[in-house]
Structure formats: structure tokens, C-alpha cells
PDB file of C-alpha atoms in Angstrom:
ATOM      1  CA  UNK N   1      76.685  76.284 133.757  1.00 90.00           C
ATOM      2  CA  UNK N   2      78.411  75.970 130.408  1.00 93.00           C
ATOM      3  CA  UNK N   3      80.253  78.964 128.977  1.00 95.00           C
ATOM      4  CA  UNK N   4      77.983  80.950 126.646  1.00 95.00           C
ATOM      5  CA  UNK N   5      80.531  80.550 123.824  1.00 96.00           C
ATOM      6  CA  UNK N   6      80.165  76.746 123.912  1.00 97.00           C
ATOM      7  CA  UNK N   7      76.376  76.961 123.949  1.00 97.00           C
ATOM      8  CA  UNK N   8      76.364  79.324 120.975  1.00 97.00           C
ATOM      9  CA  UNK N   9      78.752  77.062 119.059  1.00 98.00           C
ATOM     10  CA  UNK N  10      76.386  74.132 119.665  1.00 98.00           C
ATOM     11  CA  UNK N  11      73.435  76.266 118.537  1.00 98.00           C
ATOM     12  CA  UNK N  12      75.308  77.189 115.381  1.00 98.00           C
ATOM     13  CA  UNK N  13      75.948  73.515 114.616  1.00 98.00           C
ATOM     14  CA  UNK N  14      72.277  72.718 115.257  1.00 98.00           C
ATOM     15  CA  UNK N  15      71.159  75.456 112.882  1.00 98.00           C
ATOM     16  CA  UNK N  16      73.575  74.225 110.219  1.00 98.00           C
ATOM     17  CA  UNK N  17      71.964  70.774 110.539  1.00 98.00           C
ATOM     18  CA  UNK N  18      68.474  72.243 110.016  1.00 98.00           C
ATOM     19  CA  UNK N  19      67.245  72.957 113.549  1.00 98.00           C
ATOM     20  CA  UNK N  20      64.680  75.704 113.965  1.00 97.00           C
ATOM     21  CA  UNK N  21      64.549  75.712 117.771  1.00 97.00           C
ATOM     22  CA  UNK N  22      67.401  75.322 120.254  1.00 98.00           C
ATOM     23  CA  UNK N  23      66.621  74.075 123.756  1.00 96.00           C
ATOM     24  CA  UNK N  24      68.936  74.671 126.693  1.00 97.00           C
ATOM     25  CA  UNK N  25      68.645  73.203 130.162  1.00 95.00           C
ATOM     26  CA  UNK N  26      70.243  72.952 133.543  1.00 93.00           C
ATOM     27  CA  UNK N  27      69.594  70.259 136.149  1.00 87.00           C
ATOM     28  CA  UNK N  28      69.193  72.465 139.179  1.00 90.00           C
ATOM     29  CA  UNK N  29      66.348  73.286 141.553  1.00 92.00           C
ATOM     30  CA  UNK N  30      65.975  76.917 140.540  1.00 95.00           C
ATOM     31  CA  UNK N  31      67.620  79.674 138.571  1.00 96.00           C
ATOM     32  CA  UNK N  32      69.933  81.780 140.715  1.00 97.00           C
ATOM     33  CA  UNK N  33      70.076  85.503 139.988  1.00 97.00           C
ATOM     34  CA  UNK N  34      73.877  85.278 139.789  1.00 97.00           C
ATOM     35  CA  UNK N  35      73.513  83.042 136.699  1.00 97.00           C
ATOM     36  CA  UNK N  36      70.934  85.227 134.965  1.00 97.00           C
ATOM     37  CA  UNK N  37      73.410  87.409 132.999  1.00 97.00           C
ATOM     38  CA  UNK N  38      75.032  84.347 131.400  1.00 96.00           C
ATOM     39  CA  UNK N  39      71.623  82.808 130.654  1.00 97.00           C
ATOM     40  CA  UNK N  40      70.431  86.060 129.060  1.00 97.00           C
ATOM     41  CA  UNK N  41      73.594  86.147 126.932  1.00 97.00           C
ATOM     42  CA  UNK N  42      72.852  82.619 125.710  1.00 98.00           C
ATOM     43  CA  UNK N  43      69.246  83.438 124.809  1.00 98.00           C
ATOM     44  CA  UNK N  44      70.233  86.594 122.941  1.00 98.00           C
ATOM     45  CA  UNK N  45      73.013  84.778 121.119  1.00 98.00           C
ATOM     46  CA  UNK N  46      70.792  81.907 120.023  1.00 98.00           C
ATOM     47  CA  UNK N  47      68.094  84.369 118.894  1.00 98.00           C
ATOM     48  CA  UNK N  48      70.720  86.256 116.887  1.00 97.00           C
ATOM     49  CA  UNK N  49      71.354  83.016 114.976  1.00 98.00           C
ATOM     50  CA  UNK N  50      67.708  83.048 113.904  1.00 97.00           C
ATOM     51  CA  UNK N  51      66.585  80.130 116.078  1.00 98.00           C
ATOM     52  CA  UNK N  52      63.621  79.871 118.417  1.00 97.00           C
ATOM     53  CA  UNK N  53      64.757  79.467 122.011  1.00 98.00           C
ATOM     54  CA  UNK N  54      63.640  77.115 124.763  1.00 97.00           C
ATOM     55  CA  UNK N  55      65.006  76.673 128.277  1.00 98.00           C
ATOM     56  CA  UNK N  56      64.418  74.560 131.334  1.00 97.00           C
ATOM     57  CA  UNK N  57      66.097  75.952 134.429  1.00 97.00           C
ATOM     58  CA  UNK N  58      63.907  74.806 137.300  1.00 96.00           C
ATOM     59  CA  UNK N  59      61.807  77.202 139.310  1.00 97.00           C
ATOM     60  CA  UNK N  60      61.670  80.879 138.372  1.00 97.00           C
ATOM     61  CA  UNK N  61      60.568  84.052 140.092  1.00 98.00           C
ATOM     62  CA  UNK N  62      58.368  86.504 138.249  1.00 98.00           C
ATOM     63  CA  UNK N  63      61.293  88.880 137.763  1.00 98.00           C
ATOM     64  CA  UNK N  64      63.476  86.107 136.323  1.00 98.00           C
ATOM     65  CA  UNK N  65      60.732  85.060 133.908  1.00 98.00           C
ATOM     66  CA  UNK N  66      60.373  88.668 132.778  1.00 98.00           C
ATOM     67  CA  UNK N  67      64.143  88.969 132.232  1.00 98.00           C
ATOM     68  CA  UNK N  68      64.135  85.804 130.124  1.00 98.00           C
ATOM     69  CA  UNK N  69      61.255  87.082 128.011  1.00 98.00           C
ATOM     70  CA  UNK N  70      62.995  90.425 127.533  1.00 98.00           C
ATOM     71  CA  UNK N  71      66.078  88.521 126.351  1.00 98.00           C
ATOM     72  CA  UNK N  72      63.911  86.833 123.726  1.00 97.00           C
ATOM     73  CA  UNK N  73      63.130  83.419 125.232  1.00 98.00           C
ATOM     74  CA  UNK N  74      60.274  81.826 123.304  1.00 98.00           C
ATOM     75  CA  UNK N  75      59.485  78.675 125.319  1.00 98.00           C
ATOM     76  CA  UNK N  76      60.016  77.651 128.932  1.00 98.00           C
ATOM     77  CA  UNK N  77      59.881  73.949 129.843  1.00 97.00           C
ATOM     78  CA  UNK N  78      58.749  73.049 133.342  1.00 97.00           C
ATOM     79  CA  UNK N  79      57.105  69.637 133.655  1.00 96.00           C
ATOM     80  CA  UNK N  80      54.563  68.708 136.318  1.00 97.00           C
ATOM     81  CA  UNK N  81      56.017  65.157 136.208  1.00 96.00           C
ATOM     82  CA  UNK N  82      52.920  63.350 137.568  1.00 97.00           C
ATOM     83  CA  UNK N  83      49.593  63.983 139.243  1.00 97.00           C
ATOM     84  CA  UNK N  84      49.563  65.972 142.490  1.00 98.00           C
ATOM     85  CA  UNK N  85      48.735  63.028 144.786  1.00 98.00           C
ATOM     86  CA  UNK N  86      51.706  60.928 143.604  1.00 98.00           C
ATOM     87  CA  UNK N  87      54.108  63.840 143.258  1.00 97.00           C
ATOM     88  CA  UNK N  88      55.466  63.722 146.868  1.00 97.00           C
ATOM     89  CA  UNK N  89      56.408  60.074 146.264  1.00 95.00           C
ATOM     90  CA  UNK N  90      58.904  61.059 143.564  1.00 94.00           C
ATOM     91  CA  UNK N  91      59.905  64.677 144.258  1.00 93.00           C
ATOM     92  CA  UNK N  92      61.059  66.153 147.555  1.00 92.00           C
ATOM     93  CA  UNK N  93      62.963  69.255 146.425  1.00 90.00           C
ATOM     94  CA  UNK N  94      59.908  71.381 145.581  1.00 93.00           C
ATOM     95  CA  UNK N  95      56.150  71.254 145.884  1.00 96.00           C
ATOM     96  CA  UNK N  96      53.554  70.831 143.181  1.00 97.00           C
ATOM     97  CA  UNK N  97      52.470  74.388 143.898  1.00 97.00           C
ATOM     98  CA  UNK N  98      56.059  75.562 143.287  1.00 97.00           C
ATOM     99  CA  UNK N  99      55.787  74.070 139.803  1.00 97.00           C
ATOM    100  CA  UNK N 100      52.416  75.687 139.157  1.00 98.00           C
ATOM    101  CA  UNK N 101      53.757  79.027 140.402  1.00 98.00           C
ATOM    102  CA  UNK N 102      56.690  78.858 137.982  1.00 98.00           C
ATOM    103  CA  UNK N 103      54.320  78.115 135.109  1.00 98.00           C
ATOM    104  CA  UNK N 104      52.198  81.111 136.148  1.00 98.00           C
ATOM    105  CA  UNK N 105      55.299  83.356 136.148  1.00 98.00           C
ATOM    106  CA  UNK N 106      56.212  82.117 132.666  1.00 98.00           C
ATOM    107  CA  UNK N 107      52.721  82.834 131.335  1.00 97.00           C
ATOM    108  CA  UNK N 108      52.549  86.230 133.019  1.00 98.00           C
ATOM    109  CA  UNK N 109      55.833  87.161 131.335  1.00 98.00           C
ATOM    110  CA  UNK N 110      54.352  86.249 127.953  1.00 97.00           C
ATOM    111  CA  UNK N 111      56.343  83.153 127.062  1.00 98.00           C
ATOM    112  CA  UNK N 112      55.064  79.881 125.609  1.00 98.00           C
ATOM    113  CA  UNK N 113      54.835  76.890 127.935  1.00 98.00           C
ATOM    114  CA  UNK N 114      56.277  73.445 127.395  1.00 97.00           C
ATOM    115  CA  UNK N 115      54.859  71.238 130.175  1.00 98.00           C
ATOM    116  CA  UNK N 116      54.226  67.512 130.478  1.00 97.00           C
ATOM    117  CA  UNK N 117      55.266  64.589 132.613  1.00 97.00           C
ATOM    118  CA  UNK N 118      57.036  61.279 133.053  1.00 96.00           C
ATOM    119  CA  UNK N 119      55.398  57.862 132.901  1.00 97.00           C
ATOM    120  CA  UNK N 120      56.793  54.700 134.458  1.00 95.00           C
ATOM    121  CA  UNK N 121      57.771  56.054 137.887  1.00 96.00           C
ATOM    122  CA  UNK N 122      55.595  53.550 139.736  1.00 94.00           C
ATOM    123  CA  UNK N 123      52.473  55.690 139.450  1.00 95.00           C
ATOM    124  CA  UNK N 124      48.968  54.255 139.136  1.00 95.00           C
ATOM    125  CA  UNK N 125      46.646  54.837 136.194  1.00 94.00           C
ATOM    126  CA  UNK N 126      44.779  57.322 138.399  1.00 97.00           C
ATOM    127  CA  UNK N 127      47.982  59.337 138.866  1.00 97.00           C
ATOM    128  CA  UNK N 128      48.479  59.505 135.109  1.00 96.00           C
ATOM    129  CA  UNK N 129      44.886  60.643 134.664  1.00 96.00           C
ATOM    130  CA  UNK N 130      45.441  63.273 137.371  1.00 97.00           C
ATOM    131  CA  UNK N 131      48.441  64.594 135.398  1.00 97.00           C
ATOM    132  CA  UNK N 132      46.236  64.942 132.320  1.00 96.00           C
ATOM    133  CA  UNK N 133      43.627  66.797 134.401  1.00 97.00           C
ATOM    134  CA  UNK N 134      46.265  69.187 135.781  1.00 97.00           C
ATOM    135  CA  UNK N 135      47.640  69.863 132.303  1.00 97.00           C
ATOM    136  CA  UNK N 136      44.120  70.525 131.034  1.00 96.00           C
ATOM    137  CA  UNK N 137      43.570  73.110 133.782  1.00 96.00           C
ATOM    138  CA  UNK N 138      46.520  75.236 132.621  1.00 96.00           C
ATOM    139  CA  UNK N 139      45.196  78.305 130.798  1.00 93.00           C
ATOM    140  CA  UNK N 140      46.014  78.725 128.090  1.00 94.00           C
ATOM    141  CA  UNK N 141      46.980  75.111 127.479  1.00 96.00           C
ATOM    142  CA  UNK N 142      50.717  74.424 127.023  1.00 97.00           C
ATOM    143  CA  UNK N 143      51.945  74.891 123.475  1.00 97.00           C
ATOM    144  CA  UNK N 144      54.034  71.738 123.862  1.00 95.00           C
ATOM    145  CA  UNK N 145      53.299  68.690 126.053  1.00 96.00           C
ATOM    146  CA  UNK N 146      56.290  66.349 126.348  1.00 95.00           C
ATOM    147  CA  UNK N 147      55.431  62.927 127.751  1.00 95.00           C
ATOM    148  CA  UNK N 148      58.604  61.157 128.798  1.00 95.00           C
ATOM    149  CA  UNK N 149      59.247  57.486 129.504  1.00 95.00           C
ATOM    150  CA  UNK N 150      61.315  56.937 132.662  1.00 95.00           C
ATOM    151  CA  UNK N 151      64.736  55.497 132.009  1.00 94.00           C
ATOM    152  CA  UNK N 152      65.694  53.869 135.309  1.00 92.00           C
ATOM    153  CA  UNK N 153      69.273  54.647 136.347  1.00 93.00           C
ATOM    154  CA  UNK N 154      71.163  52.371 138.744  1.00 95.00           C
ATOM    155  CA  UNK N 155      71.739  53.986 142.122  1.00 94.00           C
ATOM    156  CA  UNK N 156      68.721  56.304 141.927  1.00 91.00           C
ATOM    157  CA  UNK N 157      65.502  55.882 143.933  1.00 91.00           C
ATOM    158  CA  UNK N 158      63.563  54.795 140.822  1.00 93.00           C
ATOM    159  CA  UNK N 159      66.196  52.324 139.578  1.00 94.00           C
ATOM    160  CA  UNK N 160      63.855  49.403 140.315  1.00 92.00           C
ATOM    161  CA  UNK N 161      60.669  50.921 138.893  1.00 92.00           C
ATOM    162  CA  UNK N 162      58.607  48.446 136.912  1.00 89.00           C
ATOM    163  CA  UNK N 163      58.873  49.332 133.238  1.00 88.00           C
ATOM    164  CA  UNK N 164      55.763  50.599 131.513  1.00 90.00           C
ATOM    165  CA  UNK N 165      54.669  48.568 128.500  1.00 92.00           C
ATOM    166  CA  UNK N 166      55.411  50.345 125.217  1.00 92.00           C
ATOM    167  CA  UNK N 167      51.834  50.070 123.961  1.00 95.00           C
ATOM    168  CA  UNK N 168      50.487  51.294 127.296  1.00 93.00           C
ATOM    169  CA  UNK N 169      52.856  54.256 127.046  1.00 94.00           C
ATOM    170  CA  UNK N 170      51.541  55.113 123.580  1.00 94.00           C
ATOM    171  CA  UNK N 171      47.926  54.771 124.763  1.00 93.00           C
ATOM    172  CA  UNK N 172      48.528  57.322 127.526  1.00 91.00           C
ATOM    173  CA  UNK N 173      50.061  59.751 125.065  1.00 88.00           C
ATOM    174  CA  UNK N 174      47.030  59.325 122.825  1.00 88.00           C
TER     175      UNK N 174
END
């Protein structure tokens, strides 16, 4: 977790360069209550700069989502990654239902949802279609739907994933 001062300095630079929204993220499984005060400080500080706020912090409880909304968080990003049938092939740290529960907590707290997936993880066309179906079932629909292209990293389980053709990638986004 970066010091709030450093995050706010980065947000200030982003605003000076013309940004209207500042997104903050942490690569962890779930937000821990011990980190919530620092996270709230970051959200309030970024809001005070006049920027919209977005965060991705992994799974949230209902109480954590409410605290983030009270701090002024505008958007919460929590991707489904892929369709539910393929999901256990690429994620073992949480269930698909865990992801859906977090999205429900975010909505119940009154925040906007940023939710999409990743293509090129070895999934079939049917798995991609299943992701689209799951996204379409979210009510209301996400305000933002990021579709990411896997960047294989040496030493990770998906390092050898067959690359998805660029035009195929664009077709799925369309």
C-alpha cells in the first residue's frame, strides 16, 4: 500500500495533465479493514482535487463498500475475467460468486461499476460469449466495461497462452 501522500501527488500530476478521473488499484485478494483508513484518505484527497475516483482493491464486504462510497468513491472496478465455466481454469483464489457478491456490494452502496474481462487466456469462443452473457445480466449494466488483452508474462501459468489475433480481439469487443 503506497503512502497516501505519494498517491495524492500522482493524482495532482494527473490533473495537471488534464485527467478527469484518477484510478487507484492494489493487487491483492481483498481489502483488509486495517487498510481502509488509508484508502479512505486517498479517496477523499483525490476528490478534494476535483477528480472522479476509481479503485480496484479485490473483494469487498458490504460495510467496506459503504465506507468507500461515504468517502466519495465514484467507480469500483472488479472484473469477472471470463465466463463462469472457464473461470476455475484461470483463477483459484476466489470463486465466480465471490466476484458477483463484490459487485452486488458495490451497487448496493451506490457506486458505479467498472467490470469486464480478459481475452487470450486460452478460453474458447463459448467462454467469451459466456462472459458477455454474465456482464449483460448485471443490473444495472456496468457503466464501464474494460476488455483487456492478456499480456503473457514469463514464469506465470499463462506464459504460454496462444495469442489472440488482433482483429479477433476487436471483433469480440464489438
